[in-house]
Short mmCIF file of C-alpha atoms in Angstrom, two decimals:
data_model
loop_
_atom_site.label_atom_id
_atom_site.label_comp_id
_atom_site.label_asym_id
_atom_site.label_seq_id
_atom_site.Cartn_x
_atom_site.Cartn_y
_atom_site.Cartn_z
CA UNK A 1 42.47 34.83 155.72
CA UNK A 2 38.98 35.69 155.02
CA UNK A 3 39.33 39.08 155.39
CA UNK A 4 38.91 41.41 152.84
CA UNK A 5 42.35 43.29 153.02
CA UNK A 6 44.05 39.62 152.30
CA UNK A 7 42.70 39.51 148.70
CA UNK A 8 45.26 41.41 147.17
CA UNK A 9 47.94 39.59 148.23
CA UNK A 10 46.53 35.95 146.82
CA UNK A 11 45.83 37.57 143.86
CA UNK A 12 49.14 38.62 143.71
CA UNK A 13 50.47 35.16 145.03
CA UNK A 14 48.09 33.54 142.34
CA UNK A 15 49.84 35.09 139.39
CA UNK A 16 53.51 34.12 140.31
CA UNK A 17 52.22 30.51 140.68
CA UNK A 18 50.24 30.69 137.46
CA UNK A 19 52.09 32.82 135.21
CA UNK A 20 54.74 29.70 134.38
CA UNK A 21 52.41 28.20 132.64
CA UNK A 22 50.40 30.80 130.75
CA UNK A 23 54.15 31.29 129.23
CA UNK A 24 54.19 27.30 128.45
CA UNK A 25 54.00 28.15 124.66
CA UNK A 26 56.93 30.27 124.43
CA UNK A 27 58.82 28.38 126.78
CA UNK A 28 58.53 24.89 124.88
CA UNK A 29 59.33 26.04 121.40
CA UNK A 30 62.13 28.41 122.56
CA UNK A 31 63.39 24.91 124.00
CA UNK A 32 63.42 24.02 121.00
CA UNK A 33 64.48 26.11 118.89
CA UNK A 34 67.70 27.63 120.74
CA UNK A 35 68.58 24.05 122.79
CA UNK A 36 68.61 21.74 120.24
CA UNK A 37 65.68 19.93 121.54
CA UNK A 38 62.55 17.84 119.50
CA UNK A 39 59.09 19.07 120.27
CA UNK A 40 58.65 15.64 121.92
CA UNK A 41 61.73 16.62 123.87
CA UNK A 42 60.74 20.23 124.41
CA UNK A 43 57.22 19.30 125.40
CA UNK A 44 58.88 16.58 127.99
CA UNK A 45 60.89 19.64 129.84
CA UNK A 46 57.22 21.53 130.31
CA UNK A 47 55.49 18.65 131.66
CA UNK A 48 58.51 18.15 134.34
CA UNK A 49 58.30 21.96 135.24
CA UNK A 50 54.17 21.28 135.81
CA UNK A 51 54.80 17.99 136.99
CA UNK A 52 57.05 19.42 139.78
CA UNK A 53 53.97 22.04 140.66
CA UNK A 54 51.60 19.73 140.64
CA UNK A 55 53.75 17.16 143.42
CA UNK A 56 53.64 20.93 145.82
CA UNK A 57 49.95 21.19 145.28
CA UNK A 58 49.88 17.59 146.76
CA UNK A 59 52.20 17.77 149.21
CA UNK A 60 50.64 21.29 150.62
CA UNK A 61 47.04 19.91 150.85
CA UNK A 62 45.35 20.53 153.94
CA UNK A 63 48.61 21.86 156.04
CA UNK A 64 48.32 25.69 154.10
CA UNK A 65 46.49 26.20 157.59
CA UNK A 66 48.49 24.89 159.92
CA UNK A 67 51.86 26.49 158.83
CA UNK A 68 50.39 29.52 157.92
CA UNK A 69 50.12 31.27 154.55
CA UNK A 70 53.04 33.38 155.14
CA UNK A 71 55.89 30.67 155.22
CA UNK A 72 54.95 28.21 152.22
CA UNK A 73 54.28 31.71 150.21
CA UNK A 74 57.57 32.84 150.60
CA UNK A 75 59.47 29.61 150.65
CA UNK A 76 57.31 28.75 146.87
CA UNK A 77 58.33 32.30 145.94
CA UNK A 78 61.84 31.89 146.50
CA UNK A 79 62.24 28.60 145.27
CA UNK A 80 60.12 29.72 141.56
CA UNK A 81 63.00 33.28 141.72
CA UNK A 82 66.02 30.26 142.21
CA UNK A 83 65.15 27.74 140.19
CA UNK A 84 63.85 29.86 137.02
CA UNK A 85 66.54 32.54 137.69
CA UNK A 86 69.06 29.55 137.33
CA UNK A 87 67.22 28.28 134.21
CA UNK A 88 67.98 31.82 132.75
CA UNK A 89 71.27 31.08 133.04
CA UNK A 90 72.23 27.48 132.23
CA UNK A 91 72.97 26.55 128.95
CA UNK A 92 72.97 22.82 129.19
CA UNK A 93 69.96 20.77 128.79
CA UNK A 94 70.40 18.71 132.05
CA UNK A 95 71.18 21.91 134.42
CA UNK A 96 67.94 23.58 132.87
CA UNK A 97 65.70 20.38 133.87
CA UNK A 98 67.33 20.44 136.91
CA UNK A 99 66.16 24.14 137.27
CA UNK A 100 62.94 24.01 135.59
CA UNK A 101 61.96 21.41 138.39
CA UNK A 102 62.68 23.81 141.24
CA UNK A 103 61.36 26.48 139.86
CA UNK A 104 58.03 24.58 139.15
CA UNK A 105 58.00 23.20 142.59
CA UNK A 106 58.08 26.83 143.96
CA UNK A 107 55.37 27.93 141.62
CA UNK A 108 53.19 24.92 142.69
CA UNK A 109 53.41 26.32 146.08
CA UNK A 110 52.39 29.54 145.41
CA UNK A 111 49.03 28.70 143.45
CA UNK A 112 48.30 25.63 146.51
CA UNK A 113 48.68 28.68 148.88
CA UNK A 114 46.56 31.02 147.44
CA UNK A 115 44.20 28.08 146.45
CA UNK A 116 43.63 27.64 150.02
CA UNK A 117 43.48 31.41 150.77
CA UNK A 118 40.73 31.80 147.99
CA UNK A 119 38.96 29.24 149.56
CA UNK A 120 38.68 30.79 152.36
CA UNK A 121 37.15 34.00 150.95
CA UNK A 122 33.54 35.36 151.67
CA UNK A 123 33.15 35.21 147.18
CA UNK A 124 35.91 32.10 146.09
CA UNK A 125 34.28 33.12 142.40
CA UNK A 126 35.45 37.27 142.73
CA UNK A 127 38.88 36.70 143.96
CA UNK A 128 39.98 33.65 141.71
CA UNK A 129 38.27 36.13 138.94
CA UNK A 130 40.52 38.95 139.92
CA UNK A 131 43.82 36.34 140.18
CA UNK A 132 42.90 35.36 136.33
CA UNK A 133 42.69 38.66 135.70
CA UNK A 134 45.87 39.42 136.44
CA UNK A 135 47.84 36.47 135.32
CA UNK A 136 46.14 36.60 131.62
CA UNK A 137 47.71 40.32 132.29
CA UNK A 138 50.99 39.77 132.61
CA UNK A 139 51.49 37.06 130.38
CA UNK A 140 49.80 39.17 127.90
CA UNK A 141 52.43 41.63 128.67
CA UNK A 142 54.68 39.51 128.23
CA UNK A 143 54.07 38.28 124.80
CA UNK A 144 53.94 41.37 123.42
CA UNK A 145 57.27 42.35 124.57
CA UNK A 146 59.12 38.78 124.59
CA UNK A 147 59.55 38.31 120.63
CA UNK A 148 61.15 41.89 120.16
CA UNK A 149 63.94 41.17 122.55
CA UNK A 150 65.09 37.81 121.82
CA UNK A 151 67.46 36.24 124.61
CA UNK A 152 66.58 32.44 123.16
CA UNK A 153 65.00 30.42 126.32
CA UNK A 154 66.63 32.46 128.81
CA UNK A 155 64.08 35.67 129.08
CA UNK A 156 60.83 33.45 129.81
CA UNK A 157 62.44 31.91 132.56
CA UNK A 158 64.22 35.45 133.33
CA UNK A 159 60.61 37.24 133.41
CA UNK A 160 58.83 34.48 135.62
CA UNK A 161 61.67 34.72 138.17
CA UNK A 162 61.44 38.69 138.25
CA UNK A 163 57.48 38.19 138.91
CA UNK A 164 58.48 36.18 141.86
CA UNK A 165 60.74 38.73 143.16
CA UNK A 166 57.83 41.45 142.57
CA UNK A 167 55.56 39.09 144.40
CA UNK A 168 57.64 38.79 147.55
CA UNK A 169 56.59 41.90 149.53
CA UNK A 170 52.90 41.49 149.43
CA UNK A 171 53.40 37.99 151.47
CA UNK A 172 54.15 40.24 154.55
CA UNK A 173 49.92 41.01 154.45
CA UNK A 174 49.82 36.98 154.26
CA UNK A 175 48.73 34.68 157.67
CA UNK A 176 51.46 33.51 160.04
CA UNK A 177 51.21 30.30 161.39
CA UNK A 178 48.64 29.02 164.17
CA UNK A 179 48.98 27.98 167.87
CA UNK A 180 49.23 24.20 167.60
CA UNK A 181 45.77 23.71 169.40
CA UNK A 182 43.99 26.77 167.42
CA UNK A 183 45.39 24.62 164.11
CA UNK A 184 44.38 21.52 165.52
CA UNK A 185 40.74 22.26 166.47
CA UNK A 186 40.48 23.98 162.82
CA UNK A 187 41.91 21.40 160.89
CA UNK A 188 40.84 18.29 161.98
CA UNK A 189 37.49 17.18 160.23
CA UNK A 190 36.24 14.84 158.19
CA UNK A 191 36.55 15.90 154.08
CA UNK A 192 32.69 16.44 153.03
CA UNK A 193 31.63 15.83 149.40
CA UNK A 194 34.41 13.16 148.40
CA UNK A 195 32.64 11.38 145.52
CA UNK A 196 32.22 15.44 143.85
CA UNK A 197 35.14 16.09 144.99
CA UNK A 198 36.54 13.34 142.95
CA UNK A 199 34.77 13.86 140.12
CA UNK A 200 35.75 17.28 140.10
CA UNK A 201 38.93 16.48 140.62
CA UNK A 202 39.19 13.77 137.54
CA UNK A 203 37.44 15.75 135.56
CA UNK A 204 39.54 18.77 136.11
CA UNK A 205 42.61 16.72 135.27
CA UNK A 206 41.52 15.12 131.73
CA UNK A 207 40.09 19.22 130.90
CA UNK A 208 43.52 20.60 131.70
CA UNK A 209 45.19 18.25 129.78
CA UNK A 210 43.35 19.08 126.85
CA UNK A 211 43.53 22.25 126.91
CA UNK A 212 47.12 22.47 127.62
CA UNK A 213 47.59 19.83 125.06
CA UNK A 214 46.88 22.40 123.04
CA UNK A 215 48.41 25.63 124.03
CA UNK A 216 51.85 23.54 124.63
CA UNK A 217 52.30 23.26 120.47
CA UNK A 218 49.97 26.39 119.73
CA UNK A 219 52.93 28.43 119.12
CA UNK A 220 54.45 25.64 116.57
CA UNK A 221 50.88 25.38 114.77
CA UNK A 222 50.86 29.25 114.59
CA UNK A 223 54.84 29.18 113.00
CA UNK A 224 55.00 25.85 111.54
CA UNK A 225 51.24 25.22 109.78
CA UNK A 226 49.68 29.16 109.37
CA UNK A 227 52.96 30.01 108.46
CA UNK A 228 53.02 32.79 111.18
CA UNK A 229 56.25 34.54 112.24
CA UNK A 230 57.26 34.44 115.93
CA UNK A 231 56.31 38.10 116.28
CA UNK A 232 52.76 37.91 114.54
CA UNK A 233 52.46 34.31 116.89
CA UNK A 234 53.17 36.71 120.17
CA UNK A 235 51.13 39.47 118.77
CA UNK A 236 47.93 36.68 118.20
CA UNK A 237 48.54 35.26 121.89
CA UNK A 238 48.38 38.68 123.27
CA UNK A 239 44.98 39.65 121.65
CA UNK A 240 43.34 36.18 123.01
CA UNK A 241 45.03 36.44 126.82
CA UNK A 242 43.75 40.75 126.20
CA UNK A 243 40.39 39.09 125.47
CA UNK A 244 40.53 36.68 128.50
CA UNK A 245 40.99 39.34 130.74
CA UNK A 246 37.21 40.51 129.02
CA UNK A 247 35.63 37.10 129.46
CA UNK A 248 37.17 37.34 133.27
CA UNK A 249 35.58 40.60 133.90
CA UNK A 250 32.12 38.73 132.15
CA UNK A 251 32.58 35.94 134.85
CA UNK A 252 32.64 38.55 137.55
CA UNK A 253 30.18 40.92 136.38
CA UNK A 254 27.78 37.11 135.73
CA UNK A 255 28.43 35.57 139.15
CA UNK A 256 25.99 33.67 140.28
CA UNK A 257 23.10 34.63 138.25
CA UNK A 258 22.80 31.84 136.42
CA UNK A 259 24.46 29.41 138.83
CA UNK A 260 27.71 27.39 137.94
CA UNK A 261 26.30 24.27 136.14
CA UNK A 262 25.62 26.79 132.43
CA UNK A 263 28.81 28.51 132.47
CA UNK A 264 31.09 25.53 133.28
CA UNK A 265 28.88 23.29 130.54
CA UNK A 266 27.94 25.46 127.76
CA UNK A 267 31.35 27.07 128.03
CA UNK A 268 33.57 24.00 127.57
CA UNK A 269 31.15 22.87 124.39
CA UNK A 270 32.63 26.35 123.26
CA UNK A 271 35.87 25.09 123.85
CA UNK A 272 35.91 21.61 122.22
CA UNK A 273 34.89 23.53 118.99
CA UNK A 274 37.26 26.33 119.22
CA UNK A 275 40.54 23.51 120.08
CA UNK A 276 39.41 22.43 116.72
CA UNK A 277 39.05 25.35 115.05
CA UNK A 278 42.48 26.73 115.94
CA UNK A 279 44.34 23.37 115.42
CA UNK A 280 43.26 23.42 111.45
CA UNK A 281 43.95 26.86 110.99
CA UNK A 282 45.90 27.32 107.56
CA UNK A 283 46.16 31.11 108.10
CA UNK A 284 46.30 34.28 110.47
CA UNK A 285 42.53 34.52 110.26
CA UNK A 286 41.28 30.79 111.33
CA UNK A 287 44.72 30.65 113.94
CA UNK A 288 43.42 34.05 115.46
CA UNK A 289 39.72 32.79 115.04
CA UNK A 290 40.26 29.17 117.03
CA UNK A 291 42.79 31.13 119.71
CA UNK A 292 41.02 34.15 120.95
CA UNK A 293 37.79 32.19 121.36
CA UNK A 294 39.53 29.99 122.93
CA UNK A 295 41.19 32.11 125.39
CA UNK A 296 38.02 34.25 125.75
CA UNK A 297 35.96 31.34 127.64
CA UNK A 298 39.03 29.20 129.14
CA UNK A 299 39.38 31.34 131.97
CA UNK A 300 35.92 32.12 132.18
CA UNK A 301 35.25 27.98 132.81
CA UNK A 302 38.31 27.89 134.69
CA UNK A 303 36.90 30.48 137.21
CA UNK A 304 33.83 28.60 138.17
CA UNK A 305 35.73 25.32 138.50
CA UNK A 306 37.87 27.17 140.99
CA UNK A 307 34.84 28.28 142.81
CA UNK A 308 33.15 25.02 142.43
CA UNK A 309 35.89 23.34 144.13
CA UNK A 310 36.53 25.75 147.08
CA UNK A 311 32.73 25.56 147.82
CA UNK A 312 32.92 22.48 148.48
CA UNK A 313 35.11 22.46 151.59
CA UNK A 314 36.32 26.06 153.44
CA UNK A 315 39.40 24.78 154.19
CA UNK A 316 40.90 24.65 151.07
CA UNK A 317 41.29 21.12 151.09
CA UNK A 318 39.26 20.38 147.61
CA UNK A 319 40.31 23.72 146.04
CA UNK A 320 43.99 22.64 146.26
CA UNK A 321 43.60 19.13 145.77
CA UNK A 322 41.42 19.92 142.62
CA UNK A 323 43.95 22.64 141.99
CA UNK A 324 46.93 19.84 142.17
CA UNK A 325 45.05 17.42 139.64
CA UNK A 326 44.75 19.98 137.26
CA UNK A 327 48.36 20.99 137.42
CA UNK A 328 49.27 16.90 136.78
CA UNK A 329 46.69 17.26 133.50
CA UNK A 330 48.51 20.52 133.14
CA UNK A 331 51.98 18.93 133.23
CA UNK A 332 50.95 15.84 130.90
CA UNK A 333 49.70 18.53 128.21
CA UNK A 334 52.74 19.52 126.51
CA UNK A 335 54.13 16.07 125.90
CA UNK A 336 50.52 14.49 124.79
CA UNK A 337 50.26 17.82 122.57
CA UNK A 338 53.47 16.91 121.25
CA UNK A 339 53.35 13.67 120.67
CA UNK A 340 49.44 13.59 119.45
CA UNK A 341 51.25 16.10 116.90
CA UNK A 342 53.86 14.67 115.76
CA UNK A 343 52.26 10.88 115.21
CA UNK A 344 48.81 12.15 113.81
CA UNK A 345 49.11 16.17 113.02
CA UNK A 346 47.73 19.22 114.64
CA UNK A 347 44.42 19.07 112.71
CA UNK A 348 43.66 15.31 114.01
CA UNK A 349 45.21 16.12 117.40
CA UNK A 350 42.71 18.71 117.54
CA UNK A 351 39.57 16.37 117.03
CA UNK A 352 40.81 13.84 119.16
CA UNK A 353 41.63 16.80 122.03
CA UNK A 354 37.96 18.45 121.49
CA UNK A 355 36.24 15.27 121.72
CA UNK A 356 37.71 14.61 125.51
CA UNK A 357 36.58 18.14 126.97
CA UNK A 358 33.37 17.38 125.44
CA UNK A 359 33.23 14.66 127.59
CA UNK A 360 34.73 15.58 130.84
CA UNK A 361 31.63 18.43 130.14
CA UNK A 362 29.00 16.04 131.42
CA UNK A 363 30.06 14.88 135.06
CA UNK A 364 31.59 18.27 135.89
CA UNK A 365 28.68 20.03 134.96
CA UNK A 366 27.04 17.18 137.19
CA UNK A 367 28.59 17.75 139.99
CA UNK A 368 28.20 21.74 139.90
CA UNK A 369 24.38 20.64 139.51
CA UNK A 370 24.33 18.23 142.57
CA UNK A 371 26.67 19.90 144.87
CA UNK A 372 24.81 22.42 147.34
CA UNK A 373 28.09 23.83 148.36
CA UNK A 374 28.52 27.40 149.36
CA UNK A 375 26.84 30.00 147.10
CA UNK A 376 28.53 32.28 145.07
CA UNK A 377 27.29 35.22 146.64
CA UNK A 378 28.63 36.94 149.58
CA UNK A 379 26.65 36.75 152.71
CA UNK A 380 24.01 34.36 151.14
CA UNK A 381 22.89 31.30 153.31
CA UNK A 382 21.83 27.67 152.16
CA UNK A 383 20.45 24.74 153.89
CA UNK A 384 21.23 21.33 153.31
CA UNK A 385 20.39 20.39 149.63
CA UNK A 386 21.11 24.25 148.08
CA UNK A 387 18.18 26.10 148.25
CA UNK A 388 18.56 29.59 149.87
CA UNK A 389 17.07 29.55 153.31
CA UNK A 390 16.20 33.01 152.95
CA UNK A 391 13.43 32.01 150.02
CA UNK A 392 12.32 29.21 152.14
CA UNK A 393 11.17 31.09 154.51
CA UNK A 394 8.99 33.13 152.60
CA UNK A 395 6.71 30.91 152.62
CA UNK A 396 6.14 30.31 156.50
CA UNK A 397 4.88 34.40 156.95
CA UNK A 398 7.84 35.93 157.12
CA UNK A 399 8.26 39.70 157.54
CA UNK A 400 6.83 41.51 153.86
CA UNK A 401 9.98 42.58 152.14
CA UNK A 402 12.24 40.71 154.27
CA UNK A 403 13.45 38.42 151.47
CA UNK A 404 15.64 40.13 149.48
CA UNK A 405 15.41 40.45 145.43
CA UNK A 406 16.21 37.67 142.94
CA UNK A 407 20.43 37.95 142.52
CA UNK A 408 20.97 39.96 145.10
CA UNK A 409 22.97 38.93 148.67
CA UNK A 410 20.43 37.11 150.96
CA UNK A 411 20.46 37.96 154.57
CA UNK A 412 21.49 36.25 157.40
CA UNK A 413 19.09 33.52 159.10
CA UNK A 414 18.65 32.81 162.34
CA UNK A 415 17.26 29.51 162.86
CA UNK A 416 15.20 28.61 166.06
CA UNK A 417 13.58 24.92 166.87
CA UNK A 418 10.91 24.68 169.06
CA UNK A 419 9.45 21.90 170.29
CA UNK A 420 5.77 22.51 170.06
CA UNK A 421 3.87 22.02 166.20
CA UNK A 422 2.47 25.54 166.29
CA UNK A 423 4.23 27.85 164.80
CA UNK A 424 5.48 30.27 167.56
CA UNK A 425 4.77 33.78 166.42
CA UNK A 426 6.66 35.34 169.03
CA UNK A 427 9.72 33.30 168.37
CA UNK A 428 10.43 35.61 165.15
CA UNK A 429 11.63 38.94 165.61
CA UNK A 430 13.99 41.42 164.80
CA UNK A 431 17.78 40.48 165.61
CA UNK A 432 19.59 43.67 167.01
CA UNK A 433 22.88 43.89 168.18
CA UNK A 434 21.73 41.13 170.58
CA UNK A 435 20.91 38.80 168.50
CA UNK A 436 24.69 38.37 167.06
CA UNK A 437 23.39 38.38 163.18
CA UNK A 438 24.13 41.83 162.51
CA UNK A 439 21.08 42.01 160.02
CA UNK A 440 18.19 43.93 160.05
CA UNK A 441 15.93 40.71 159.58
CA UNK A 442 15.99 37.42 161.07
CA UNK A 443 13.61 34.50 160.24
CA UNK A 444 12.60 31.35 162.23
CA UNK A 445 11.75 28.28 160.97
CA UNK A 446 10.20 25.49 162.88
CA UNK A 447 10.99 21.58 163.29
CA UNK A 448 9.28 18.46 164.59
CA UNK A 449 10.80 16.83 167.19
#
C-alpha cells in the first residue's frame, strides 16, 4: 500500500466515497422540492445518508489491513452503485431512506479504505491533496451540468452511483488480503497519541458539522434569500468547488513549509468569517463572495487535518477514526443547518455556526503544534519530540553539506550508540549499499549509557 503505483487508485477510491456529500446541497433541496419534503425533513434524509457512512468508517477501523484493501473497496463500491442506483429510482419517501442508507454505508467504506491507504503513503498530505482534487472536480462537474437536465432527485443519486461504477476497475491495483500471521504481527499494537488523537478527532467532528451545517441549506440561502435561480445557484457552486481545486493545488505546492499548525489555524479563522459572510448574503455578489472563499480554504484545512491525523499512527487507525467522526459531524450538518435555519434564520445561523469553528480552531491547531508525528515530507526523519534528526546532527561535526537545505527532503539517518562518552569518529561514515540506508550520507549520534 505504500507504494507509489497505489496512489491512483485511493485517489480514485477517495472520490466515490466523498463525492456524496460534496453533492449534499443539491441532494437536500431537490428532496425537497420534487418529494414533498420540509427542509427539516430534507436535511433529516442527508444526515441518515452521512450517518450511515460515518457507522462504516467505525466499523472498518483498524481491520482495512487485515482484509485487505481490495475486498471492503469493492464491497463499499457496490453497495454506494445499489443503494444510490435504487434511490434514482424510488419514488416514495420511505424506499429512498431505505436506499440513501445503503448507499451511504457503501460510500463510508470507500473513504475508511482509502483513509487507511493514504495513511499509509510515504506524503499522507500529497495524496489526500490529489483525492480533494479530484472530488471538488467532479462535483464541480457536476453542478454545472445537473440544473440543465432536470430529473428532480433522481440524477444526483443517478450520477454518484455511475462514479461508483467508474471507480470499480481501479480496485483491481488495490491490496488483497494478508496471511493471518503477516496481519497479525502488523496489526497488533498499542494506538500511540490517544489524547491528540481525541482531540483531533472531537475537534474534527464539531468543524464538520459546521461547515456542513452550512453547505446542507447553502443552496436554499442562494434560491430562497439572494433570490438566485437554481441554475445561477449551480453555476456559483461550480466557481467555488473550480476554486477549491486552486487552494488544493496551493496546499500541495505549500506542504510542509510552514508546518501544519498555520494552515489548519489561520485557515479556519478564514472560514468562520466567510460562513458568515455567505449566510447574510442578500445578492449574487455577497452569496458568491461568502461561497468561493469559503470553498477556496475548506479543502485546503481539510487536507492538513487529513495529514495530521494519518501522521499520527501508519496504520490508518487515527486517519479513519478521525475520518469517521467527521463523517458523524458531517451527517448532523444538514439537519442542525436546517433547523438553526428555520428557528433563527440563515443570517443568525451563520454567527452562531462561525463562532464554533472559531473555537474548535484552538485545540486542533494545538494538537498539530504538540504532535511530533510523521513529517510531511517524503523521506524526512524525526526523533522523538519533532525535530528533524538530520538538523540535529549538524551540530555534533557532521559531514559539511551533509544536511540538506531548509524545505527540502532530509536524508536518511543511521543511528549508532556506543557505549564510551567520546565521540567515536570512526563510527560515522559513509553508508553504501552495505549499510541498508540507500543514502549517500549517514550520521551517528552518540548516547550515555
Amino acid at each position: 500500500m505504500s507504494s507509489r503505483r497505489a496512489a491512483w487508485p485511493l485517489v480514485a477510491v477517495f472520490t466515490a466515497g466523498y463525492l456524496a456529500s460534496y453533492l449534499l446541497p443539491t441532494i437536500v433541496g431537490r428532496l425537497s422540492v420534487h418529494l414533498g419534503l420540509a427542509p427539516a425533513q430534507a436535511g433529516l434524509v442527508g444526515s441518515a445518508l452521512l450517518l450511515s457512512s460515518a457507522s462504516a468508517g467505525f466499523a472498518l477501523a483498524g481491520r482495512v489491513e487485515r482484509h485487505g484493501s481490495r475486498t471492503p473497496a469493492r464491497v463499499g463500491l457496490v453497495l454506494a452503485a445499489v443503494g444510490y442506483g435504487c434511490a434514482a429510482l424510488a419514488g416514495s419517501v420511505p424506499l429512498v431512506v431505505l436506499s440513501v442508507v445503503v448507499g451511504g454505508f457503501g460510500s463510508g467504506a470507500a473513504t475508511a479504505v482509502a483513509a487507511a491507504g493514504i495513511a499509509a503513503q510515504r506524503d499522507p498530505h500529497r495524496t489526500s491533496s490529489l483525492g480533494l482534487l479530484t472530488v471538488s472536480a467532479t462535483a464541480g462537474a457536476l453542478y454545472l451540468t445537473i440544473p440543465h437536465l432536470g430529473g428532480g432527485h433522481r440524477l444526483p443519486f443517478a450520477a454518484i452511483a455511475l462514479v461508483a461504477l467508474l471507480v470499480w476497475p481501479a480496485t483491481t491495483r488495490l491490496d488483497g488480503p494478508t496471511a493471518p500471521e503477516e496481519s497479525a504481527s502488523r496489526i497488533v499494537g498499542r494506538l500511540q497519541h490517544r489524547r491528540s488523537g481525541l482531540v483531533l478527532a472531537g475537534g474534527m467532528l464539531v468543524w464538520s458539522m459546521a461547515q456542513n451545517a452550512l453547505w446542507g441549506v447553502s443552496s436554499r440561502i442562494g434560491v430562497v434569500q439572494a433570490g438566485l435561480t437554481e441554475v445561477t445557484v449551480g453555476a456559483v457552486f461550480a466557481a467555488a468547488l473550480g476554486a477549491g481545486l486552486l487552494g488544493v493545488v496551493g496546499a500541495g505546492v505549500l506542504g510542509a513549509r510552514v508546518g501544519r499548525a498555520v494552515p489548519i489555524g489561520l485557515g479556519t479563522v478564514v472560514i468562520a468569517g466567510s460562513i458568515v459572510v455567505s449566510s447574510s448574503a442578500r445578492g449574487l455578489g455577497s452569496f458568491a463572495t461568502g461561497e468561493i472563499l469559503w470553498n477556496t480554504v475548506y479543502p485546503v484545512v481539510l487536507s492538513y487535518l487529513i495529514g495530521l491525523a494519518a501522521s499520527l499512527d501508519v496504520r490508518g487507525r487515527w486517519a479513519v477514526l478521525a475520518g469517521s467522526a467527521s463523517s458523524v459531524g458531517v451527517a448532523c450538518g444538514p439537519l442542525l443547518g436546517s433547523v438553526l435555519s428555520e428557528e433563527a434564520g440563515y443570517p443568525t445561523m451563520g454567527l452562531i455556526l462561525g463562532a464554533a469553528t472559531l473555537l474548535v480552531a484552538a485545540p486542533v491547531t494545538a494538537v498539530a503544534l504538540h504532535t511530533g508525528g510523521r513529517p510531511l515530507v517524503p523521506g524526512s526523519v524525526r526523533r522523538r519530540g519533532g525535530a528533524p534528526a538530520a538538523l540535529l546532527a549538524a551540530t555534533t561535526g557532521s559531514l559539511s553539506g551533509a544536511v540538506p537545505k531548509l524545505g527540502s527532503p532530509e536524508q536518511a539517518v543511521t543511528e549508532l550508540r556506543v557505549r564510551r562518552r567520546r565521540l567515536v569518529r570512526s563510527a560515522i561514515r559513509t553508508a553504501g549499499p552495505d549499510g541498508g540506508t540507500g543514502q549517500s550520507n549517514a550520521y551517528a549520534s552518540t548516547s550515555d549509557r
